[in-house]
Amino acid sequence: MNLSNIHTIYFVGIGGIGMSALARYFHANNKEVVGYDKTETEITKSLEALGVKVHYSDDASYASSFKNEDTLVVYTPAIPKIHGELNYFFDNDFQVLKRSEVLGLITENTFCLAVAGTHGKTTTTSILGHLMHECNVPLTAFLGGITENYNSNLILKGNEVSVVEADEFDRSFLTLSPNLACITSMDADHLDIYGSKDELTKSFEDFTKQLKPNGKLFVKNGLPLKGITYGIEDDADYSVQNIKIENGTYVFDVKTPEAVLKNLHFNLPGRHNLSNALIALAMSVEYGCPHQQLAKALASYKGVKRRFSYHIKTDDLVFIDDYAHHPEEINAVHQAVREMYPNKKVLAIFQPHLFSRTQDFADEFAISLAKFDELFLLDIYPARELPIKGVNSSWLLSKIDNNNKKLVSKEHLINEIKSTQADIVLTIGAGDIGAEVEHIKNALQIAN
């Protein structure tokens, strides 16, 4: 398909984080961008402020006002199969593509750097985009979160290079053909799609075959794949060494195959984020970015919203919000909190995401959540799913070995938080818990 012949791009599910990045891209490239989403959000409002037309009712008669010969329809797998507008487009011979297929089309004629893995994609991609932007690379970076440095999920500085998240959900990453790719992790996840961890692993192996000729693959040290390795305090090709923490900032060296980069600074807490920074740095070095500029860029990176985001940071109280929704991600957040705030009492407020994920990883969730000093558990956020009999938050709570645990409803959440003696308050989850953050922050500031 030749995208230059397309006049209008119609997004079904335009408010999704990946969809909205594409919408911004096409708007910046002077296409008419229109879209549907179920509810108005900060993302849809920001698109409307750019001049993108967004509506909020599923209306096939609205869809009928578009011409199939010059309209491309883009949809996300999160849209239900019974959606009226989407079915109208299918039934009337429109060009209809998944978001991942469009990303593949945009990036196939660029020098493409792709970040894959079950955890760390968004942070790594946004660090990589920032490093290359600061090194004046003519790039477009499509991000799965809002980066604090640019207050956007799109970094736009040219079209020669693309930086993308390679998403394993629904095998979406198999539409990409990168020049440089990395795999950060291959933990079991999305078992509602894959059925087993072996199938997920096979999908990552298939992704490695998508590399362009002479392409390079980077893998976290210890993964069962061949490639350029990276790791922390180990014998990997790229390795972080001599780690210190100074005023809440990591200071460290990086051993590369050619040199040692000394005294680098990075402001995000947690060894998982240090690992994300390392692979972004390694890919930038292999691309050819100058070491001195990279060191300066790394120190200026501010993070992604809802990834260990500080909302209150005082001597008496810290409030952090994080998107963690898998046991391994919760473990990473726990490690970061304990490393930064030893001997402080930590309250975790967790909203499980998906009935299927809760069922598949109940025992692992129980172990990771038991590590906090106090735990509030919200109801499961269903997202795209119908309930599974017997799978609910009280069932999950019963598995958690922690004397300070309770089920809490959203209505009573703020009062429960106010009654706690915790020094650190942590909200975690990928559902709509993020919408509670501002209320919690205001209530805690007033209480203090």
Tab-separated table of C-alpha atoms in Angstrom, residues 221 229 233-237 239 241 255:
chain	number	residue	atom	x	y	z
A	221	ASN	CA	22.070	-11.776	29.193
A	229	THR	CA	24.274	-9.446	25.169
A	233	GLU	CA	27.486	-6.388	36.800
A	234	ASP	CA	28.144	-9.429	34.600
A	235	ASP	CA	30.246	-10.570	31.636
A	236	ALA	CA	27.816	-9.404	28.917
A	237	ASP	CA	29.032	-7.547	25.786
A	239	SER	CA	27.582	-4.326	31.041
A	241	GLN	CA	29.704	-1.757	36.390
A	255	LYS	CA	31.724	-1.584	29.536
